[in-house]
XYZ file of C-alpha atoms in Angstrom:
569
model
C 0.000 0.000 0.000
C 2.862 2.441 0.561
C 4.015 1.579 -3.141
C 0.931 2.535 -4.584
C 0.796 5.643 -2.441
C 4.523 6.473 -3.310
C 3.465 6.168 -6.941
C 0.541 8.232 -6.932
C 2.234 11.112 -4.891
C 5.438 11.140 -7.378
C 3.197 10.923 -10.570
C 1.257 13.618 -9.413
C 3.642 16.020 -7.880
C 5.530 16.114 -11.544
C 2.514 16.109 -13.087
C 1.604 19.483 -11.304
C 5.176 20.753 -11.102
C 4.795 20.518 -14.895
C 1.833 22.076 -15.485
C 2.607 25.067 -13.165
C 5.857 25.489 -14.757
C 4.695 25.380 -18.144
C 2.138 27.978 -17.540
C 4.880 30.340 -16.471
C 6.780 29.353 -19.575
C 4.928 29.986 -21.671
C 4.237 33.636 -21.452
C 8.144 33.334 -22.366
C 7.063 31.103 -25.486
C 9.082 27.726 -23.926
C 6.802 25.160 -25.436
C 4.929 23.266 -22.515
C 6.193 20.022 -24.160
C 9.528 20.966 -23.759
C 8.855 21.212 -19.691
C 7.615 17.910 -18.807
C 10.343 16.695 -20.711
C 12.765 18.945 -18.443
C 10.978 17.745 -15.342
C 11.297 14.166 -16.060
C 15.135 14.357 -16.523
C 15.071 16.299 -12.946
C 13.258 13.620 -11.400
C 15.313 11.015 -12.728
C 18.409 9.150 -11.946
C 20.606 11.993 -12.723
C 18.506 14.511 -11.571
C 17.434 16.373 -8.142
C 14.728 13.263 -7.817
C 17.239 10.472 -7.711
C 14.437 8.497 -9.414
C 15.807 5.185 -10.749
C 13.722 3.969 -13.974
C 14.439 2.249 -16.608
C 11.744 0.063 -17.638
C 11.759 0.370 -21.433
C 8.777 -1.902 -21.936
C 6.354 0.028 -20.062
C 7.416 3.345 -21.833
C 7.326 1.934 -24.931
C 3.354 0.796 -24.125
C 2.121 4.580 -22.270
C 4.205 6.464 -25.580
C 2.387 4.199 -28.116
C -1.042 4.295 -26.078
C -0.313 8.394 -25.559
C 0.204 8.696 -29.494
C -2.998 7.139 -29.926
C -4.734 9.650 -28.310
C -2.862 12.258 -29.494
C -3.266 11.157 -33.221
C -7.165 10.487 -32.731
C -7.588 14.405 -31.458
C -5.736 15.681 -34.054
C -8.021 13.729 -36.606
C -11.094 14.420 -34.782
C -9.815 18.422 -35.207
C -9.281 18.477 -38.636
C -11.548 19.287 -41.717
C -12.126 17.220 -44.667
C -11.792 20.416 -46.625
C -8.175 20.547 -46.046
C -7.357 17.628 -48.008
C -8.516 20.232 -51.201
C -4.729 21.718 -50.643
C -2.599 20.065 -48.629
C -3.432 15.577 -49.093
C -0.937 15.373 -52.181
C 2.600 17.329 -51.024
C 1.720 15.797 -47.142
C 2.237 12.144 -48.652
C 4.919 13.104 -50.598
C 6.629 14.661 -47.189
C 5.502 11.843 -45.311
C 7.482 9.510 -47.743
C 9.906 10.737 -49.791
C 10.258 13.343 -47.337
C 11.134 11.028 -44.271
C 13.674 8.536 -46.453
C 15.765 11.873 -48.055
C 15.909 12.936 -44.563
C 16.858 10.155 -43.084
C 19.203 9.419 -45.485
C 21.633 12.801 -45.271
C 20.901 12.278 -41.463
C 21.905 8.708 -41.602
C 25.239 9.397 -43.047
C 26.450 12.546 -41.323
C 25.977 10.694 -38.416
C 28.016 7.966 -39.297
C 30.570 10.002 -40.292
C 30.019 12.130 -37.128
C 30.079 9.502 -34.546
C 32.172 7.126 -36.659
C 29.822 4.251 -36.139
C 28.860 1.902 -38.808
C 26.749 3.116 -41.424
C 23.650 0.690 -41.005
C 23.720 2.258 -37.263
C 23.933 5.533 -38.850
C 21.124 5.036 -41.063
C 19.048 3.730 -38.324
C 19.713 6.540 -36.523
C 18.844 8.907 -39.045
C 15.337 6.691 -39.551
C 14.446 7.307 -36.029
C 14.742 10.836 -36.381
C 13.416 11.371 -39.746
C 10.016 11.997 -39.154
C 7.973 15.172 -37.994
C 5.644 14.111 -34.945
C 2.355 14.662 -34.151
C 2.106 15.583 -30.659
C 4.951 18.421 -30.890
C 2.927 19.491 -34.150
C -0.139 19.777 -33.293
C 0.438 21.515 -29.450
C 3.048 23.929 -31.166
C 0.409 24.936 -33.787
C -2.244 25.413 -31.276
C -0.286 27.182 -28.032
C 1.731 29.324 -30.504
C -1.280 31.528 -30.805
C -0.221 32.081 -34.348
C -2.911 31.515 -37.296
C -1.182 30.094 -40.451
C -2.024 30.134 -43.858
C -4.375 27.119 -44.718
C -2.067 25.384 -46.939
C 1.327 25.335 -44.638
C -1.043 24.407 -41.472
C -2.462 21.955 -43.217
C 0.237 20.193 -45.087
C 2.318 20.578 -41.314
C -0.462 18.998 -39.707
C -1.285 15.513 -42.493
C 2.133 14.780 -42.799
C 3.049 14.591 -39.523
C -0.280 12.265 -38.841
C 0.440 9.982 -41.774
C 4.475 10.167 -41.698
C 5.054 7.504 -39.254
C 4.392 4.334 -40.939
C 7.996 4.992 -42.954
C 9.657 5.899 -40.367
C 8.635 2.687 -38.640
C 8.826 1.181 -41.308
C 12.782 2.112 -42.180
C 13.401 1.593 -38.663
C 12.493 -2.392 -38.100
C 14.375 -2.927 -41.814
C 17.426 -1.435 -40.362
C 16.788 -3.690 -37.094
C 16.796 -6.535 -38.989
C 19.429 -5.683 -41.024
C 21.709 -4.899 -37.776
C 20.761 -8.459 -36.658
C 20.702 -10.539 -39.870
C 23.441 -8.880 -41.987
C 23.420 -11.296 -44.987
C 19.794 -11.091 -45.601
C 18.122 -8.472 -48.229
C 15.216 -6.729 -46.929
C 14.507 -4.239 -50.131
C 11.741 -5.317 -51.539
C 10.185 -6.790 -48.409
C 10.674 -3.182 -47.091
C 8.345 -1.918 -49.856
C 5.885 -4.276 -49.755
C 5.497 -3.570 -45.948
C 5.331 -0.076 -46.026
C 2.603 -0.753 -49.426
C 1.092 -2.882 -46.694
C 1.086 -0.907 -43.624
C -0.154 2.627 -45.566
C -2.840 0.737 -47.367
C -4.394 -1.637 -44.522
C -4.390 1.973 -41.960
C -5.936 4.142 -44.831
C -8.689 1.604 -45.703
C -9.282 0.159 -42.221
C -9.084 3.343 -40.524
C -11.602 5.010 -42.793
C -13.886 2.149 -42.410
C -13.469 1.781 -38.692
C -14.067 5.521 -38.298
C -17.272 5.148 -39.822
C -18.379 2.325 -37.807
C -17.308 4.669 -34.336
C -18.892 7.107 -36.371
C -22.011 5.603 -36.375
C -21.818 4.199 -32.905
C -21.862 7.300 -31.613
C -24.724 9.044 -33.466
C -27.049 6.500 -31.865
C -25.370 6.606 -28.014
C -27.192 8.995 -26.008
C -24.224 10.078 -23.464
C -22.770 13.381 -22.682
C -19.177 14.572 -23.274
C -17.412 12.749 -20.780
C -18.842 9.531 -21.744
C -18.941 10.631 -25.058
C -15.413 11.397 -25.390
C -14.217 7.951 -23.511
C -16.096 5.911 -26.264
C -14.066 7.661 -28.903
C -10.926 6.836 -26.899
C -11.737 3.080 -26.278
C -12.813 2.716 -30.061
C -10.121 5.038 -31.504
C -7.486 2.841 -29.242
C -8.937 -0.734 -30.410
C -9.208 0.659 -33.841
C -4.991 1.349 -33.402
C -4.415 -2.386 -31.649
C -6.295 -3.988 -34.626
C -4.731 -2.680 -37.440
C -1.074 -2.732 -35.900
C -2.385 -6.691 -35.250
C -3.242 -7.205 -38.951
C 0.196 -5.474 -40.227
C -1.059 -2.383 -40.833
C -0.060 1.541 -39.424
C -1.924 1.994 -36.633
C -1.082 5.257 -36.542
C -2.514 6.451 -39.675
C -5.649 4.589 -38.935
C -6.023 5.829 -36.000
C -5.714 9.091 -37.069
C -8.227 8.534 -40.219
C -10.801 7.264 -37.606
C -10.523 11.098 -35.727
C -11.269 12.492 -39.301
C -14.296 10.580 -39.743
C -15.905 10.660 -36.683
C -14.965 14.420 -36.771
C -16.241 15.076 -39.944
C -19.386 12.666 -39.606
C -20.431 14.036 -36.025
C -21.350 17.255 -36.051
C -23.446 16.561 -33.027
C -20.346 16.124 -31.389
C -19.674 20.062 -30.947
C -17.440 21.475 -28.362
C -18.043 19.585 -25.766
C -16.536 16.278 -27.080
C -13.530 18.330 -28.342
C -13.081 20.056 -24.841
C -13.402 16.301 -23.241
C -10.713 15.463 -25.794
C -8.201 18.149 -25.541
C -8.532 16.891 -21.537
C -7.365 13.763 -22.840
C -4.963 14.563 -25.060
C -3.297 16.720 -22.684
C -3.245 14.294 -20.611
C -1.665 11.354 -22.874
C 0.971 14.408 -23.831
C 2.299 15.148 -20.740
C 2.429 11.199 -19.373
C 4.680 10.431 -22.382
C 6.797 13.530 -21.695
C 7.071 12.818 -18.567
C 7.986 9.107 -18.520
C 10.164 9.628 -21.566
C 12.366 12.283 -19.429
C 12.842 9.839 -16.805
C 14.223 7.525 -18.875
C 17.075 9.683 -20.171
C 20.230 9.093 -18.318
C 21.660 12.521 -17.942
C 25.172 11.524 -16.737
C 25.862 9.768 -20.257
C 24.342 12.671 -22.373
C 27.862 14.790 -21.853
C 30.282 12.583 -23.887
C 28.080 12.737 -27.217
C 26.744 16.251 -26.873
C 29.150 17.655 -29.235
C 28.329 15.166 -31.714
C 24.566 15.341 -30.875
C 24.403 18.851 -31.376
C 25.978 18.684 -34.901
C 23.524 15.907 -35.974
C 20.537 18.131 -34.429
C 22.082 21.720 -36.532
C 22.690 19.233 -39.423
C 18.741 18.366 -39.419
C 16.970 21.402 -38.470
C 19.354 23.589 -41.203
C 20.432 20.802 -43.677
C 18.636 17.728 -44.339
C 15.117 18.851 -43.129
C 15.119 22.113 -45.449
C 16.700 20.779 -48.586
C 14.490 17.818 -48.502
C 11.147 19.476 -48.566
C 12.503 21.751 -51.231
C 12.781 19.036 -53.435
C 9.368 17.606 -52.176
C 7.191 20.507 -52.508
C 9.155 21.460 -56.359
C 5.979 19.887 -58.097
C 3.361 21.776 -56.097
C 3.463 25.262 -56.522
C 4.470 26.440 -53.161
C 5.697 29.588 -52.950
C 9.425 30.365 -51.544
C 8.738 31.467 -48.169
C 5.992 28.470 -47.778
C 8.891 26.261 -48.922
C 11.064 27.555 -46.440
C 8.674 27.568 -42.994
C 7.697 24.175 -43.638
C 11.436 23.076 -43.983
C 11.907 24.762 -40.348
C 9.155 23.539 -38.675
C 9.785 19.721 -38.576
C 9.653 19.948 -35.229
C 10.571 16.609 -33.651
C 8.932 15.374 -30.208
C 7.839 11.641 -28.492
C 7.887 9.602 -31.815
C 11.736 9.346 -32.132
C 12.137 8.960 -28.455
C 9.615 5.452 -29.090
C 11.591 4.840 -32.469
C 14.794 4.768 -29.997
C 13.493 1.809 -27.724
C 12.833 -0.690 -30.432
C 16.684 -1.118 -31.349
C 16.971 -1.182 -27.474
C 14.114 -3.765 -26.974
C 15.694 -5.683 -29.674
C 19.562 -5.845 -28.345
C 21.183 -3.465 -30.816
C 24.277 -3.342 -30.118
C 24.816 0.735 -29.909
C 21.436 1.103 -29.716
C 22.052 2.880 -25.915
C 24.285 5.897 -27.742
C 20.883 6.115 -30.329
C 18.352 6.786 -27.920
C 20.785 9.599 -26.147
C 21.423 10.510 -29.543
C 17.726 11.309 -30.218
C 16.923 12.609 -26.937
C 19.269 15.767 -27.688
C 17.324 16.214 -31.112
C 13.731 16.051 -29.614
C 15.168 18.228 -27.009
C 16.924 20.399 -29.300
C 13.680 20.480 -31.605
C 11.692 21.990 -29.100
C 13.916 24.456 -27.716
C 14.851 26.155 -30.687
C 11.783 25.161 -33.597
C 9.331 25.040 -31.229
C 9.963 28.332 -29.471
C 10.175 30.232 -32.911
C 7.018 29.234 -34.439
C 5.525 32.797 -34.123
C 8.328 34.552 -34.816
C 9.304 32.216 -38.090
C 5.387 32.675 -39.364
C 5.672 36.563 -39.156
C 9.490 36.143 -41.287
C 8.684 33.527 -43.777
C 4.850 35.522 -44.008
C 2.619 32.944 -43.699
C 0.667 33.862 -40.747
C -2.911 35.300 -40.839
C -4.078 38.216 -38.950
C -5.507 36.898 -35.822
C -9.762 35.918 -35.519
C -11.227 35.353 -32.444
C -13.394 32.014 -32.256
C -16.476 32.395 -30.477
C -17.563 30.111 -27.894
C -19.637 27.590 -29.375
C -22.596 25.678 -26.999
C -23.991 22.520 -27.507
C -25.053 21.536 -30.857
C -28.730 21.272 -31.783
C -30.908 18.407 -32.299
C -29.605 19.006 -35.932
C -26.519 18.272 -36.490
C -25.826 21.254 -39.032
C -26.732 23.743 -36.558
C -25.225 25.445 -33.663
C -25.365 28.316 -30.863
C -22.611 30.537 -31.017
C -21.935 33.764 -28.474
C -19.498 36.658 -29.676
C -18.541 38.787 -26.848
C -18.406 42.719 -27.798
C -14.592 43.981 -27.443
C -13.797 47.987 -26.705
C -12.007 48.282 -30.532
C -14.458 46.030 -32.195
C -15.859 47.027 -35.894
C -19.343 46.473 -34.953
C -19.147 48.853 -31.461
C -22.027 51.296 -31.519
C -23.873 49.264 -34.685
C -27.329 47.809 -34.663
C -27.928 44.297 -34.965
C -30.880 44.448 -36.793
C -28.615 46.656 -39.745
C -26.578 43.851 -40.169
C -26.692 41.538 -43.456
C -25.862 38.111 -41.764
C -25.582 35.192 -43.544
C -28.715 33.286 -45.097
C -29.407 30.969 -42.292
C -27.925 32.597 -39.311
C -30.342 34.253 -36.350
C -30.007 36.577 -33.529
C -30.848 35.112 -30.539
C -30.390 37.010 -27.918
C -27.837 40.219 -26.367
C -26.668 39.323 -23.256
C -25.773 43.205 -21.208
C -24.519 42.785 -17.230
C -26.165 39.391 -17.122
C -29.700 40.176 -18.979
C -31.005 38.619 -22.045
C -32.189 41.539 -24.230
C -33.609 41.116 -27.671
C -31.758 42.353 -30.298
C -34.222 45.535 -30.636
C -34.219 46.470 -27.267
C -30.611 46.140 -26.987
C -29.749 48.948 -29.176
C -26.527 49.655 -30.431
C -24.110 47.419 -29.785
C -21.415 48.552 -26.169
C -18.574 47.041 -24.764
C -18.711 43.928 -22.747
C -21.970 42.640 -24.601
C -21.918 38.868 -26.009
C -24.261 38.303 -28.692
C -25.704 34.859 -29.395
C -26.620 33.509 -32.294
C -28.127 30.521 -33.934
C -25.928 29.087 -37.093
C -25.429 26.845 -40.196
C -21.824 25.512 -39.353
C -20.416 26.482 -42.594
C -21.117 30.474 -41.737
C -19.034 30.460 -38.191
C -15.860 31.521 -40.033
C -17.480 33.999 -41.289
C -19.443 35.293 -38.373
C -15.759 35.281 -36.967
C -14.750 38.115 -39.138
C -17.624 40.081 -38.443
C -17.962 40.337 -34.674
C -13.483 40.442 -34.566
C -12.734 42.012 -31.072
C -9.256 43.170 -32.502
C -8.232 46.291 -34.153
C -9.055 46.444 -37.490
C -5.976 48.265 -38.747
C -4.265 44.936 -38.824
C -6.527 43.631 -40.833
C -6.518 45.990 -42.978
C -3.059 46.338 -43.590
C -2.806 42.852 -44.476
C -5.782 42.124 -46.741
C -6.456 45.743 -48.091
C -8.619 48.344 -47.367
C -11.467 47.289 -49.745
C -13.714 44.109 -49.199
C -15.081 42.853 -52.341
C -17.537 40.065 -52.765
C -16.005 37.360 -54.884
C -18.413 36.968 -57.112
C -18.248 40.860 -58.337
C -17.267 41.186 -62.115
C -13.652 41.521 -62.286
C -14.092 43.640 -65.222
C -16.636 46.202 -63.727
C -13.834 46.254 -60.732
C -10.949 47.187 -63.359
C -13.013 49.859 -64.811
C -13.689 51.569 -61.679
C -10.020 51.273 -60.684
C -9.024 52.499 -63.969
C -6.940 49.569 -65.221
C -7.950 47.385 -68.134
C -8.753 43.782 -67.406
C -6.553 41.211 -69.253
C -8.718 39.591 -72.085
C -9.040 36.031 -70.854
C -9.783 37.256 -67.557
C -12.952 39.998 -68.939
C -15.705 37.983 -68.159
C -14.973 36.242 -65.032
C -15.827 37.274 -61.681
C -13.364 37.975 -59.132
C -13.462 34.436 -58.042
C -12.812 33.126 -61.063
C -9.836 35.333 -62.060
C -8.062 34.551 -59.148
C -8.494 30.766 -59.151
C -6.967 31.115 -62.899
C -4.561 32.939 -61.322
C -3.909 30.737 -58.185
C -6.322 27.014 -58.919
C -6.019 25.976 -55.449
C -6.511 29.060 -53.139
C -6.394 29.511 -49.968
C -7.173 32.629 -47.465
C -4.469 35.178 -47.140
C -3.391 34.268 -50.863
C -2.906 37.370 -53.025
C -2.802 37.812 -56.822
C -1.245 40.825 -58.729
C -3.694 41.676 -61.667
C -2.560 44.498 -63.544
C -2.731 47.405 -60.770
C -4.663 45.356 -58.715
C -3.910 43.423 -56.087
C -6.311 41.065 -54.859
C -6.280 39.592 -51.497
C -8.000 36.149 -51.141
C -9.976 37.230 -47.261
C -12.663 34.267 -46.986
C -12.809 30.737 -48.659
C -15.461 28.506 -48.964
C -15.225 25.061 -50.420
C -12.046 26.285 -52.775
C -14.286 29.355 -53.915
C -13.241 32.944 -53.349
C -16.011 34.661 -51.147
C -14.579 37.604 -49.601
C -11.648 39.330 -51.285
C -9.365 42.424 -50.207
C -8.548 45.057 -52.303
C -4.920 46.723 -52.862
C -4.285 49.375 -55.789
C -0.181 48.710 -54.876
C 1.840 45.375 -54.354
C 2.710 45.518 -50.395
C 6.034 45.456 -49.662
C 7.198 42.061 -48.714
C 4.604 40.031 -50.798
């Protein structure tokens, strides 16, 4: 009994040393990732704790369990929609990608460490892919809103980039072990093996959960521990039948996410609980694990291998990745420095250590400095790198969205009223919302007022509103808390509806419209322009420069005005 209670008090105490400390950190922009990884090391052997663990096995089952979870939420978070942009250069990053990068890494590190190149290689195969945990929580504590198609190809490649990395690992294993055998083609057929078994499984898994869960009548909590327990058996299966787990898993999120509206907020609050939670277990146990003592003697060496990635191999890889898809320089060059690197090569580490590697000790330390490494200096610089490379968005607040309705499509959303908002002092009942979307209610010092005897809108009021889901982006724009002038300077001064004739827009800007571009609308001249669009996009047309502000279903519904190219675009 005093085990269990000496367990329980140490697991907790880091636990809330962690989250305490992270909150501090990160007004300072230290990722919070970065400090449960910190206080794990201090607990450990080496550390102020003098805690002794080294039980690889169960590590290796809470950091495959945690990126279960972690892979399911970001599924469960992300739209269909963004396939339209980002699905085809995400697979090619998740596999070409992740062998060219593991490749350069593979060698310098041979040469580095003078070790064998097989060990090399294997080295550079655990570290070769981006991970999901550090991508997703860097891309949502950052604060920072990117451009749709560098958030979105970050985001599917480092859900679906595992399988080769796994894949290159246990190849290299075997290879390590059984020296005279040839494992190329058997390598490709597994990786055919593991993508396609997770991609079809997954999806038809996820619809299955999906289903479940449109016919269970429980509330978040329960909700959101049926989506674990499915999500997590969905995972075990397919890694069972010789598929990627991880993809499938991850393709069961999108489903359900994308099949269960009814879902709302609540499930996804349950779930970021949960995820959270799976996030900063891993950290935490993976910390404790690291032997600080023997990190000293390859530091030097470490620290080349981690410059060599994050400057090198990383950035010259997705340049020749993304050469086919149109991505513009500075897109090119974010991506390349934000393959951030978290849990996933600290689990790719244990299985040459499970399996006797000889070496396989001076890997995992190896790795540990270019997670660590990762996070300190990529994931710190996320906001800072969006506003260089210029590909982040001008900030939109996201209102707070209540249960979802009885139908599925429809929701209750409240915008509170901010002291430099656009709409201060305007009526509600002036206002041309979108087709669909009601005023429910004013909510002033605590009363529900109708919208009439509100009045004009005053600071500190929340206005709730009844909506078609597809309209709550744009709602967002409208009731913006933030000062306009940002806004303004980014996408223009003008706001255009994308359907205006680009011609009529020429002539009152007195520039003449190209000829093949006459008879289009402003939509349709920029998607000649630029076929797959996405918001914050902008396209120099003669004198005019044309800002793509809202997009719907790859159509252009909002656009910006400029009359003169901004500098830096």
């Amino acid at each position: 009994m005093a085990f269990v209670n000496n367990l329980l008090l140490i697991g907790a105490l880091l636990m809330f040393a962690g989250i305490m400390l992270g909150a501090f950190s990160s007004r300072l922009g230290v990722p919070f990732l970065l400090v449960f990884l910190v206080v794990g090391m201090l607990a450990g052997e080496g550390g102020i704790g003098g805690i002794r663990y080294d039980d690889y096995g169960t590590a290796f089952f809470v950091g495959n369990l945690a990126l279960a979870i972690i892979l399911l939420d970001g599924g469960l978070r992300t739209k269909l929609s963004t396939f339209r942009v980002a699905l085809r250069p995400s697979l090619v990053l998740a596999t070409v990608g992740v062998a060219l990068t593991a490749l350069a890494v593979g060698l310098f590190a041979a040469w580095v460490l003078a070790i064998d190149w097989r060990l090399g290689l294997l080295l550079g195969a655990i570290v070769g892919s981006t991970d999901a945990a550090a991508v997703f929580a860097m891309l949502k504590s950052s604060g920072t809103r990117l451009n749709e198609r560098v958030a979105n190809t970050l985001e599917i490649e480092s859900g679906v980039n595992d399988p080769m990395a796994i894949a290159l690992t246990t190849v290299l294993i075997e290879l390590l072990m059984t020296p005279g055998e040839a494992r190329g083609l058997a390598m490709v057929g597994e990786l055919v093996l593991q993508f396609g078994l997770g991609t079809v499984l997954g999806i038809g898994l996820g619809r299955g959960l999906a289903w479940a869960m449109q016919r269970a009548s429980l509330g978040e909590g329960l909700g959101a521990l049926l989506l674990c327990s499915g999500g997590v058996a969905a995972f075990a299966l397919v890694n069972a039948l010789g598929g990627s787990g991880f993809i499938a898993v991850y393709l069961v999120g999108l489903v359900v996410g994308n099949r269960t509206r009814r879902a709302g907020e609540n499930l996804l609050r349950a779930m970021d609980g949960m995820a959270w939670l799976a996030q900063s277990s891993m950290f935490l146990l993976l910390g404790l694990l690291v032997s600080p003592g023997a990190i000293p003697g390859i530091l030097p060496a470490a620290a080349a291998i981690s410059a060599f990635l994050m400057f090198a191999a990383r950035p010259a890889a997705v340049w020749l990745c993304l050469l086919p898809f149109r991505f513009a320089g500075r897109e090119v060059a974010f991506i390349g420095w934000m393959g951030l690197r978290g849990a996933v090569p600290i689990v790719l580490a244990m299985f040459p250590m499970l399996a006797g590697v000889p070496g396989s000790g001076t890997l995992f330390n190896v790795a540990f400095v270019v997670v660590l490494a990762s996070l300190l200096f990529q994931g710190t610089s996320v906001a800072f790198a969006a506003r260089r490379f210029g590909v982040g968005l001008p900030p939109r607040d996201e209102p707070v969205v209540r249960p979802t309705l009885s139908d599925d499509k429809l929701a209750v959303v409240e915008f509170p009223v901010g002291e430099r908002a656009p709409l201060l002092g305007v009526m509600l009942r002036t206002l041309l919302l979108p087709e669909g979307v009601g005023v429910l209610s004013v909510i002033r010092g605590g009363e529900p007022l109708d919208q009439d005897a509100a009045g004009a809108l005053r600071p500190g009021d929340v206005v709730m509103l009844l909506a078609p889901d597809q309209h709550v982006d744009h709602l967002s724009e409208m009731f913006a808390r933030i000062d306009v002038a940002s806004r303004r300077k980014y996408y223009g001064d003008f706001v255009l509806e994308g359907s205006a004739s680009f011609a009529d827009v020429c002539a009152a800007y007195g520039c003449e419209p190209p000829a093949e571009l006459s008879g289009m609308t402003l939509d349709e001249a920029m998607r000649r322009r630029a076929p797959r669009i996405v918001e914050g996009d902008a396209v120099q047309i003669s004198r005019l420069l044309l800002v793509a502000r809202e997009v719907e279903g790859g159509r252009v519904v909002k656009v910006g005005l400029k009359l003169e190219r901004a500098p830096g675009r």
